[in-house]
XYZ file of C-alpha atoms in Angstrom:
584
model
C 0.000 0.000 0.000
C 1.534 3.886 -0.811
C -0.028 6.274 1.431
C 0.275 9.758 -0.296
C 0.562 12.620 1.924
C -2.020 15.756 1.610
C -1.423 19.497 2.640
C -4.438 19.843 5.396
C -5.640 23.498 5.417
C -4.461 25.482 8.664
C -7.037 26.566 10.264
C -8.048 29.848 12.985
C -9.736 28.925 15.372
C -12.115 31.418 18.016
C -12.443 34.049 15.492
C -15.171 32.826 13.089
C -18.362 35.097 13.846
C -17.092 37.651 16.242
C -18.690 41.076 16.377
C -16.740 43.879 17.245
C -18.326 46.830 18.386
C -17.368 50.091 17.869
C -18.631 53.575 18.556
C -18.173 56.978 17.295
C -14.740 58.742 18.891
C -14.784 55.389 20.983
C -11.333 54.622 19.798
C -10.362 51.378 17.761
C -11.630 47.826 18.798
C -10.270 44.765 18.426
C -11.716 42.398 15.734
C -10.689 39.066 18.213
C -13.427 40.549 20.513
C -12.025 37.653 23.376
C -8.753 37.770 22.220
C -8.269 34.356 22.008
C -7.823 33.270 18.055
C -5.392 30.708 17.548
C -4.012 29.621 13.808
C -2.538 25.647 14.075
C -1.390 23.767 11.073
C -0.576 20.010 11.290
C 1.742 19.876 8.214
C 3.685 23.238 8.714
C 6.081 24.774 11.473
C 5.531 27.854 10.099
C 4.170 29.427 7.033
C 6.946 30.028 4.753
C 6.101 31.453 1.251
C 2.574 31.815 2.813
C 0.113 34.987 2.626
C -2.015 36.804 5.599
C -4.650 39.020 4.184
C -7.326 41.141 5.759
C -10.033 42.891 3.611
C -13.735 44.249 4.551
C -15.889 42.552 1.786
C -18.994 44.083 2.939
C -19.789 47.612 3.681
C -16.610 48.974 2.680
C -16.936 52.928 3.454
C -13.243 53.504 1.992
C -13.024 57.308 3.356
C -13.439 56.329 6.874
C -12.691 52.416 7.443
C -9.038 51.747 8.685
C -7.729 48.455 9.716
C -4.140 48.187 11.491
C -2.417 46.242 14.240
C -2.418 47.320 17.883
C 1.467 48.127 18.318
C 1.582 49.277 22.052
C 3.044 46.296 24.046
C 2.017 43.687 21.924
C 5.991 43.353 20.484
C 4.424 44.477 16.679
C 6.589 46.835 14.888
C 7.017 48.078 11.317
C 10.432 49.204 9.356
C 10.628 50.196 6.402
C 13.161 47.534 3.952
C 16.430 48.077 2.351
C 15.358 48.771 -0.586
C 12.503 51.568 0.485
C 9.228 49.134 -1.292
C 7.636 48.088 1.489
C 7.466 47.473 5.607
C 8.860 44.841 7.336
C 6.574 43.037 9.587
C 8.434 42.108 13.016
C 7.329 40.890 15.906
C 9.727 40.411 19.164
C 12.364 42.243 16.690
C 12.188 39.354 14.356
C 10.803 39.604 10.608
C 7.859 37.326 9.683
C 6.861 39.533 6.257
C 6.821 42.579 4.372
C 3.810 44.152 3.729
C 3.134 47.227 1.163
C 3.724 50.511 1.809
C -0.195 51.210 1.741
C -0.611 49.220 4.789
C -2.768 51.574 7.325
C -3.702 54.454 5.056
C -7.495 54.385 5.562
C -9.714 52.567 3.071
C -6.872 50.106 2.238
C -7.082 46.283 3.217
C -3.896 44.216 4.437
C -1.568 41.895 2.639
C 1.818 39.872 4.305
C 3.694 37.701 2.659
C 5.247 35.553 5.677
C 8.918 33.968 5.945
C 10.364 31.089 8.209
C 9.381 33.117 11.064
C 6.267 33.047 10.925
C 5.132 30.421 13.122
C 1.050 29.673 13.972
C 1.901 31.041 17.243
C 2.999 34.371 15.683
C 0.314 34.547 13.086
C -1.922 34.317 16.232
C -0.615 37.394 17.867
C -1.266 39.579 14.896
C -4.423 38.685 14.614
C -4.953 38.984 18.388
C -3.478 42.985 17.640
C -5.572 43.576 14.802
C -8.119 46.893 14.986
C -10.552 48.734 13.338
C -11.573 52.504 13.562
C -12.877 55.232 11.912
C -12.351 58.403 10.915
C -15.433 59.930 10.678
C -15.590 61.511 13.814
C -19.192 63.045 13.134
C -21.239 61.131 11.332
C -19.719 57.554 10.322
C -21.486 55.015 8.033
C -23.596 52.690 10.524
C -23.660 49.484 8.282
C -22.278 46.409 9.619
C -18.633 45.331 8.007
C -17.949 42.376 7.463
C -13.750 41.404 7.581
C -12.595 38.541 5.965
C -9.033 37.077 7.552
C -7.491 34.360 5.019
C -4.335 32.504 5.586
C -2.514 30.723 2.711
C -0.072 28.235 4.277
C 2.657 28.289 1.294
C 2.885 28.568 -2.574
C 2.582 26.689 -5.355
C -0.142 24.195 -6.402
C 0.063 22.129 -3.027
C -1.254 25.817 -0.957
C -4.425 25.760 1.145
C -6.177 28.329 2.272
C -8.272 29.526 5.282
C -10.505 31.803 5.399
C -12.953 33.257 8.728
C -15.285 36.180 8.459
C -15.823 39.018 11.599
C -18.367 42.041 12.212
C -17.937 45.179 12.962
C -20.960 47.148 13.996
C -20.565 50.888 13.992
C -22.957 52.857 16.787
C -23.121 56.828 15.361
C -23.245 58.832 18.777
C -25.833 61.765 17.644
C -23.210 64.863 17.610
C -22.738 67.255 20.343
C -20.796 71.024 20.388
C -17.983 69.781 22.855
C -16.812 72.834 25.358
C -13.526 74.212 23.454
C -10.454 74.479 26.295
C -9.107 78.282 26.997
C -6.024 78.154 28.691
C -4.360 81.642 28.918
C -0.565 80.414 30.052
C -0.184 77.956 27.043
C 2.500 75.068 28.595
C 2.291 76.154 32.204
C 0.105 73.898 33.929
C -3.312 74.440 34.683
C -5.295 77.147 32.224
C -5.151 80.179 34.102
C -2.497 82.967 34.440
C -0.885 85.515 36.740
C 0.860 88.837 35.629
C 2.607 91.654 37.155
C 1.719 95.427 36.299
C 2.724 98.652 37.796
C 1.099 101.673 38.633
C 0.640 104.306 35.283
C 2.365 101.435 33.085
C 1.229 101.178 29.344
C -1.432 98.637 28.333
C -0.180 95.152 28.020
C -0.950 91.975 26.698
C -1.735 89.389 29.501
C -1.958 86.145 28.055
C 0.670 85.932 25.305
C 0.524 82.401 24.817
C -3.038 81.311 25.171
C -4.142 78.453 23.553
C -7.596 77.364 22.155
C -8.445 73.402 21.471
C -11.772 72.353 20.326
C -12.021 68.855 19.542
C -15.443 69.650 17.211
C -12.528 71.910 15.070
C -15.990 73.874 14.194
C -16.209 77.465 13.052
C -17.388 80.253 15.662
C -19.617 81.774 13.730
C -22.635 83.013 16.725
C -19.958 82.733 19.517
C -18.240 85.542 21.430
C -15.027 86.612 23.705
C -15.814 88.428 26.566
C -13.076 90.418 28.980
C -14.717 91.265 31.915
C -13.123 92.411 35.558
C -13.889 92.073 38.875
C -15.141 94.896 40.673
C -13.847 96.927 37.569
C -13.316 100.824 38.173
C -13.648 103.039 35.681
C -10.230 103.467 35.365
C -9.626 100.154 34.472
C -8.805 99.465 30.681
C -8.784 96.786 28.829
C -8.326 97.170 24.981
C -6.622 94.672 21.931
C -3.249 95.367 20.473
C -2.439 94.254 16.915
C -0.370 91.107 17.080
C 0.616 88.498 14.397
C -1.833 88.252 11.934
C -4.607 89.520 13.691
C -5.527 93.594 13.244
C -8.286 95.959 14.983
C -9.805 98.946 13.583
C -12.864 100.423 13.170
C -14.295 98.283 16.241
C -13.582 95.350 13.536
C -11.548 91.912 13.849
C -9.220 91.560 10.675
C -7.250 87.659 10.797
C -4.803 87.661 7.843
C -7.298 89.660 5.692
C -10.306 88.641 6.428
C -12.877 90.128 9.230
C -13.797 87.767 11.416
C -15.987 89.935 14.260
C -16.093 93.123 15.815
C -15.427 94.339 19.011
C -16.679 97.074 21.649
C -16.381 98.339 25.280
C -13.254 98.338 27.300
C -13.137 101.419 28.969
C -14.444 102.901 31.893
C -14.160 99.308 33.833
C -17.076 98.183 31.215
C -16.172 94.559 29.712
C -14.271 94.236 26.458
C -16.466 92.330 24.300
C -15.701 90.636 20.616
C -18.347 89.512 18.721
C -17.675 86.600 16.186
C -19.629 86.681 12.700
C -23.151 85.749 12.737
C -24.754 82.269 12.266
C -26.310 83.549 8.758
C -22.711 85.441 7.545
C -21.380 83.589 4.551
C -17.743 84.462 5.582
C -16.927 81.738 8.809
C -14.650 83.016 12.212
C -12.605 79.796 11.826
C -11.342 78.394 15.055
C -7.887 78.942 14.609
C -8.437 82.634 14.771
C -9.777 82.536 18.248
C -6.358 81.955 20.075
C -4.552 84.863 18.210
C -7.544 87.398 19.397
C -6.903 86.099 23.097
C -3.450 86.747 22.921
C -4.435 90.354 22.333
C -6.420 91.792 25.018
C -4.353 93.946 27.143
C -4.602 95.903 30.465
C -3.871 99.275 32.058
C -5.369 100.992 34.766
C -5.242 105.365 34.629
C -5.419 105.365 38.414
C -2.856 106.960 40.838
C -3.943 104.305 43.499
C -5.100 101.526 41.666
C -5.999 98.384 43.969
C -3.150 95.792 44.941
C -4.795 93.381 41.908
C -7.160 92.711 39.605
C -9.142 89.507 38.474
C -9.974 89.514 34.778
C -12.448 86.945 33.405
C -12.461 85.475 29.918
C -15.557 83.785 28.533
C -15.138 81.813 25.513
C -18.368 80.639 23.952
C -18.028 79.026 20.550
C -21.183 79.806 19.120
C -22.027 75.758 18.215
C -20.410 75.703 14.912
C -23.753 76.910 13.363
C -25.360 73.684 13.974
C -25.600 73.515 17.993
C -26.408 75.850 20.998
C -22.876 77.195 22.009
C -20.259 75.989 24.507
C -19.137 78.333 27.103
C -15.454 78.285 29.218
C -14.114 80.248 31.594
C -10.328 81.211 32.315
C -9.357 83.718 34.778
C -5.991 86.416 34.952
C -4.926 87.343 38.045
C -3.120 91.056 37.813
C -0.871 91.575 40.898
C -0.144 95.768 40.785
C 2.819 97.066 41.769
C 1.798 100.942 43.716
C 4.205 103.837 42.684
C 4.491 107.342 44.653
C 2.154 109.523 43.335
C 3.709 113.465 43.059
C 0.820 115.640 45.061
C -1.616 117.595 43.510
C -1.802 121.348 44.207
C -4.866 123.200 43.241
C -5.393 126.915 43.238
C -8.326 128.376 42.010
C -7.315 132.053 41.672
C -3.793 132.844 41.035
C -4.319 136.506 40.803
C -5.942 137.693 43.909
C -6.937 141.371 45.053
C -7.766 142.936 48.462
C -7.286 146.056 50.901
C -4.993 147.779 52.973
C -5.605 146.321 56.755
C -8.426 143.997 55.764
C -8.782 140.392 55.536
C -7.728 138.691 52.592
C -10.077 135.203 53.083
C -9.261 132.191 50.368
C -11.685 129.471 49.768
C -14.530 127.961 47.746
C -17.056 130.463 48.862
C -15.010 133.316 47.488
C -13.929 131.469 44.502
C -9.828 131.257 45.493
C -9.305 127.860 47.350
C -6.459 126.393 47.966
C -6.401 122.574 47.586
C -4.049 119.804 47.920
C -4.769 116.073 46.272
C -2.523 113.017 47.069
C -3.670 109.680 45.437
C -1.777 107.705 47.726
C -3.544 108.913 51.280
C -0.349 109.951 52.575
C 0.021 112.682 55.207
C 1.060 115.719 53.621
C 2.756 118.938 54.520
C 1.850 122.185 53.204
C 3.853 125.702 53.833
C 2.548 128.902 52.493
C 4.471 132.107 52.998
C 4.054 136.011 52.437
C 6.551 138.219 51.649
C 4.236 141.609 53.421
C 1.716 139.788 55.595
C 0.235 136.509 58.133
C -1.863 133.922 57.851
C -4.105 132.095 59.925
C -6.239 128.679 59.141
C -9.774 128.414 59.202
C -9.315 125.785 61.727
C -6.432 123.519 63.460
C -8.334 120.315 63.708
C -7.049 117.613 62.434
C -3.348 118.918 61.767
C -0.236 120.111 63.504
C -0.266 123.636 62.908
C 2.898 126.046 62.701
C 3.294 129.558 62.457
C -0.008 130.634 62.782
C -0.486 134.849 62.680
C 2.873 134.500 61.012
C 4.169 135.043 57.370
C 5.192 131.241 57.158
C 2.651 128.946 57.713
C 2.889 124.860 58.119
C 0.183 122.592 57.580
C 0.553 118.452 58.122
C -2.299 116.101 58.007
C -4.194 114.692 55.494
C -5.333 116.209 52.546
C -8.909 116.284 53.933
C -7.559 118.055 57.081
C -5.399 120.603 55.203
C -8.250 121.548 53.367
C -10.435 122.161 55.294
C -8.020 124.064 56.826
C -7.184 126.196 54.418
C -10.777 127.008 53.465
C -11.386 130.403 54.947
C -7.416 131.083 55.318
C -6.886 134.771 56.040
C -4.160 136.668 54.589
C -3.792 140.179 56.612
C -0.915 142.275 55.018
C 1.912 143.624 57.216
C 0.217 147.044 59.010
C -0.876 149.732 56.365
C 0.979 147.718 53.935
C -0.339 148.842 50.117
C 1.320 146.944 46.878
C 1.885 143.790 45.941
C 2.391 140.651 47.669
C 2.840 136.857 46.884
C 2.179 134.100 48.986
C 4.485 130.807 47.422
C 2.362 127.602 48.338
C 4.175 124.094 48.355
C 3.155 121.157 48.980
C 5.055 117.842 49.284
C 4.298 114.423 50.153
C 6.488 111.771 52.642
C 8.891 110.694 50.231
C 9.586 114.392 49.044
C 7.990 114.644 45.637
C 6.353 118.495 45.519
C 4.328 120.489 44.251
C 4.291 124.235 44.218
C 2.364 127.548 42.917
C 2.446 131.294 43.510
C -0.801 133.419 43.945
C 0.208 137.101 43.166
C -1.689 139.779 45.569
C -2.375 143.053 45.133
C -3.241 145.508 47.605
C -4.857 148.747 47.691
C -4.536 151.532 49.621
C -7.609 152.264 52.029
C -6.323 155.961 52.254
C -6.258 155.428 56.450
C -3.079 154.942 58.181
C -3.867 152.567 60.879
C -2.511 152.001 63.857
C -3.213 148.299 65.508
C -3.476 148.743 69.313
C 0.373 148.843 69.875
C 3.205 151.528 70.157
C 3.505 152.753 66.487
C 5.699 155.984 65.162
C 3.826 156.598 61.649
C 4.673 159.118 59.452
C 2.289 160.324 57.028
C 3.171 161.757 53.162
C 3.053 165.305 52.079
C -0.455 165.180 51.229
C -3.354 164.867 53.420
C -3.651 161.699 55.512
C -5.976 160.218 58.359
C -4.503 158.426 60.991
C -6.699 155.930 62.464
C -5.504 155.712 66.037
C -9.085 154.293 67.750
C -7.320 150.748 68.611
C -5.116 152.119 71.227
C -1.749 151.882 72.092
C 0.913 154.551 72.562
C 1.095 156.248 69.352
C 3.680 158.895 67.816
C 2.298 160.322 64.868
C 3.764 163.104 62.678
C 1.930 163.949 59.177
C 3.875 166.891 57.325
C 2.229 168.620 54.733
C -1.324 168.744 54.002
C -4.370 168.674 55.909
C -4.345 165.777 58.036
C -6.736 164.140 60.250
C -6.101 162.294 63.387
C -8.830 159.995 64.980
C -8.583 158.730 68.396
C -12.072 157.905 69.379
C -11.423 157.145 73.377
C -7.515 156.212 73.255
C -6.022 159.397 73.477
C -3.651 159.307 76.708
C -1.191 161.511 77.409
C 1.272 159.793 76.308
C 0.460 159.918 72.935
C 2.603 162.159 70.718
C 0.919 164.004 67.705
C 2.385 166.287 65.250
C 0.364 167.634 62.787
C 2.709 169.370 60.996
C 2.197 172.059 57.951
C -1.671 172.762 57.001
C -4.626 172.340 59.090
C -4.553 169.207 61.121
C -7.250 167.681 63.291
C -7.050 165.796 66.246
C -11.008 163.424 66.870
C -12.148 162.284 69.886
C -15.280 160.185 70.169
C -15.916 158.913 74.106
C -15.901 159.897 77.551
C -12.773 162.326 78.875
C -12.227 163.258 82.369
C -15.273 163.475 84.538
C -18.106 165.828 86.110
C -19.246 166.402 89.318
C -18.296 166.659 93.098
C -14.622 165.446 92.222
C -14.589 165.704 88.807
C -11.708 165.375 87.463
C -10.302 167.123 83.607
C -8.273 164.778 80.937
C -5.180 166.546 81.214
C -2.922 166.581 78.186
C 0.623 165.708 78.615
C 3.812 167.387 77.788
C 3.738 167.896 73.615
C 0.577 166.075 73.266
C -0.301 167.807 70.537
C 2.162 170.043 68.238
C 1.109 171.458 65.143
C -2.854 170.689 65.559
C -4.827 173.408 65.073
C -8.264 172.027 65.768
C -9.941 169.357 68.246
C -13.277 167.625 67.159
C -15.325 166.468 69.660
C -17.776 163.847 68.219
C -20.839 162.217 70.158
C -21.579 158.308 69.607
C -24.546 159.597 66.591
C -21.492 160.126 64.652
C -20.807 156.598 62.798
C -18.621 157.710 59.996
C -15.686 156.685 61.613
C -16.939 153.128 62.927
C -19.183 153.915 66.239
C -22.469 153.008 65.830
C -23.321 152.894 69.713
C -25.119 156.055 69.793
C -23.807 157.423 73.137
C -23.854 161.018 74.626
C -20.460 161.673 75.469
C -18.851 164.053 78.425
C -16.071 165.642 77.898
C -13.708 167.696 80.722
C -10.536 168.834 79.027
C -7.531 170.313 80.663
C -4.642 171.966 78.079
C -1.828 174.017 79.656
C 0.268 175.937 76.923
C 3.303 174.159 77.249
C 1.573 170.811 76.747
C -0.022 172.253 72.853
C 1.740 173.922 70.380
C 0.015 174.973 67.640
């Protein structure tokens, strides 16, 4: 008997009829759902000269279908040959095949022709690694694939083949807008930022290397970018600087070219808001435009005493590609403000300011010359004013340390508040019977010793009264006619040369006072009591040159008011003159 020997067909085993499901942006699947195919053959050790193909018969949707081999830890890897036509198929770092170039572009099916190496055992592993996915990542093809895995165990006429058929069902998850990620600080961990900024520094741009990911890669057409802060002041700013290849003008957004929104707000602490195109606009605000627009709001704050920091908000909503309600994210900047001395502020509402011999001169709001200091930072402040012909005297000392008051140098510290108020109703009085001008230098300066500092120019006119102030004054008159005003007391020596001059002591005269009329016809007034009547009266006696050079006395009752009294008195008067007392 001759027993002939026959090539038996190799056969896979725990493959035949498994369904392998996969689901939209579910990743690939395995097509050995249990992965636990095994490939035998009783005549070979290996399949030498043989062929492993894999091909979807049924179903086929070419622009999305790809089938490839799991490489991560399963010891599959791919190199490309000597000679640059095709991929060698290795497993463990040994060859088993080559396989064309076109392996794992999508659409295509797989072909290996195996070597020596490639044992059943191996052949099992790849088919154990093999996957399927899709690239449709909105709306794939739900029709069930079938995959048909054939294994030829050599060449030539004596080859047998085997071939086992899988599924693949395909589940279309209905599509959803997914949230776009903001992150403001690019690599840096996490997706918001923290800057620095200091006090009166130019705008800036605070997140220079935001990124924007949206896995829908949708246009933004609907959406908006809004840059809102915390507690915002009105002298907060926030504003877009051209950058790259994205432009502003016109309250439009300009990408390389093309407008993409438009923008508004910004200032006076109101938020900076861009406005993508609308749903219906036939031009699209693509979503790589979004990131370059971020990177382009900047900040600056036109406060003296900004706060210590600022939190700025950015809301990202992508508008739902046109299709979907929009998707809305968050990121926050964090502005950390870095205070600078502020120089004080001096204010002066008049700089030109007129008044009158011996009067008052009063500054403040009601008379339409105040004096104000400003200081942004709150610091206590010091304030001198000074007078070249003349004192000053606050309003008030409350709430400052006062120096010089009645003096021609005055010193103010407190706060500005305090000085103020201080300094609303200051009184100027020029030096006595002083007529001209004046000028009272006002500086102010802060702690650190920044200043600030104004004149006011004063003029004074003459009353036509030389005064005397209740003290001892010698006052000398000019060569016309003069009146000495002599009524607030004091010991007075008094001489007025040429001209008719007038001499009014109302009820000061003593006799020590010294009067000397000089040339003309002088007058010497009395308004009050003198001496006394009655048992005991007893005369004013004039003294010893008393009067010189006066030819007439006026005696004036208290009805007389040109000369200031208004009481309205009868007045007595007992007057005693020896010859060598008054010369006339």
């Amino acid at each position: 008997m001759t027993v002939f020997e026959d090539n038996d067909t190799p056969t896979i085993d725990n493959l035949e009829g498994d369904t392998a499901a996969f689901v939209e942006e579910g990743g690939p699947v395995y097509l050995d759902v249990d992965g636990d195919a095994f490939v035998a053959d009783v005549d070979h050790a290996n399949f030498d000269g043989g062929l492993l193909t894999i091909e979807i018969v049924e179903n086929h949707a070419t622009s999305e279908d790809i089938l490839v081999f799991d490489t991560e830890d399963t010891g599959i890897m791919f190199n490309e040959n000597d000679d640059g036509t095709a991929f060698l198929v290795m497993v463990d770092e040994v060859v088993i095949g080559e396989m064309p170039f076109e392996y794992g572009a999508q659409g295509d099916n797989i072909g290996i022709s195996l070597n020596e190496n490639a044992t059943p055992e191996i052949i099992s592993r790849l088919i154990q690694a093999l996957t399927y996915d899709n690239l449709n990542m909105r709306n794939p093809s739900t029709a069930t694939r079938t995959v048909e895995i054939s294994l030829r165990d050599s060449q030539g006429p004596d080859a047998d083949l085997i071939t086992v058929q899988t599924f693949i069902t395909v589940e279309d998850i209905p599509e959803v807008n997914h949230a776009p990620v903001l992150d403001l600080n690019g690599a840096t961990a996490g997706i918001d930022i923290t800057r620095a900024y200091t006090e009166n520094g130019a705008a800036f741009r605070v997140a220079t290397s935001a990124t924007v990911a949206d896995s829908d890669d949708y246009v933004y057409n609907g959406g908006s970018l809004t840059i809102a802060i915390t507690d915002a002041l009105t002298s907060d700013r926030l504003s877009l600087i051209n950058q790259g290849p994205v432009r502003f003008y016109d309250n439009v957004v300009d990408h390389g070219g093309s407008i993409v929104g438009t923008f508004s707000g910004g200032t006076g602490g109101t938020p900076l808001v861009i406005t993508f195109l609308p749903d219906l606009s036939p031009a699209d605000t693509p979503e790589y435009t979004i990131a370059d627009i971020v990177r382009a709001v900047a900040y600056a704050s036109s406060s003296d005493n900004p706060p210590t920091s600022r939190t700025i908000t950015y809301t990202l909503d992508d508008g739902g590609g046109r299709e979907f309600d929009g998707q809305v994210v968050v990121a926050t900047a964090t502005v950390n403000i870095t205070a600078v001395n502020d120089r004080p502020v001096l204010t002066l509402a008049d700089t030109t300011v007129s008044g009158v011999e011996d009067l008052d001169v009063v500054f403040g709001v009601a008379t339409g010359n105040a004096i104000t200091v400003a200081d942004a930072d709150g610091d206590t402040l010091t304030v001198t004013i000074t007078a070249s012909n003349g004192t000053m005297s606050p309003s008030t000392d409350d709430g400052v340390t006062l120096t010089g008051d009645g003096t021609s140098s005055l010193q103010l510290v407190g706060t500005a508040a305090a000085i103020n108020a201080a300094l609303d109703g200051l009184r100027y009085l020029g030096n006595l019977n002083f007529e001209g001008s004046d000028s009272l230098v006002v500086t102010v300066r802060d702690p650190a010793g920044l200043s600030a500092t104004n004149t006011i120019a004063l003029t004074i006119a003459d009353d036509g009264i030389i005064n005397g102030d209740g003290g001892d004054n010698a006052q000398t008159g000019t060569a016309g006619a003069d009146f000495f005003d002599a009524s607030p007391g004091g010991t007075e020596d008094l001489t007025g040369l040429d001209g008719n001059d007038a001499f009014y002591f109302r009820a000061e005269l003593d006799a020590q006072d010294l009067v000397d009329g000089g040339d003309g016809i002088d007058q010497v007034g009395l308004q009050g009591n003198y001496g006394t009547f009655g048992l005991g009266a007893t005369p004013f006696q004039f003294g010893a040159g008393n009067l010189t050079n006066v030819e007439q006395l006026v005696l004036l009752s208290g009805s007389d008011s040109r000369f200031g009294d208004t009481s309205g008195s009868l007045y007595s008067y007992n007057l005693q003159m020896l010859d060598g007392n008054v010369g006339a």
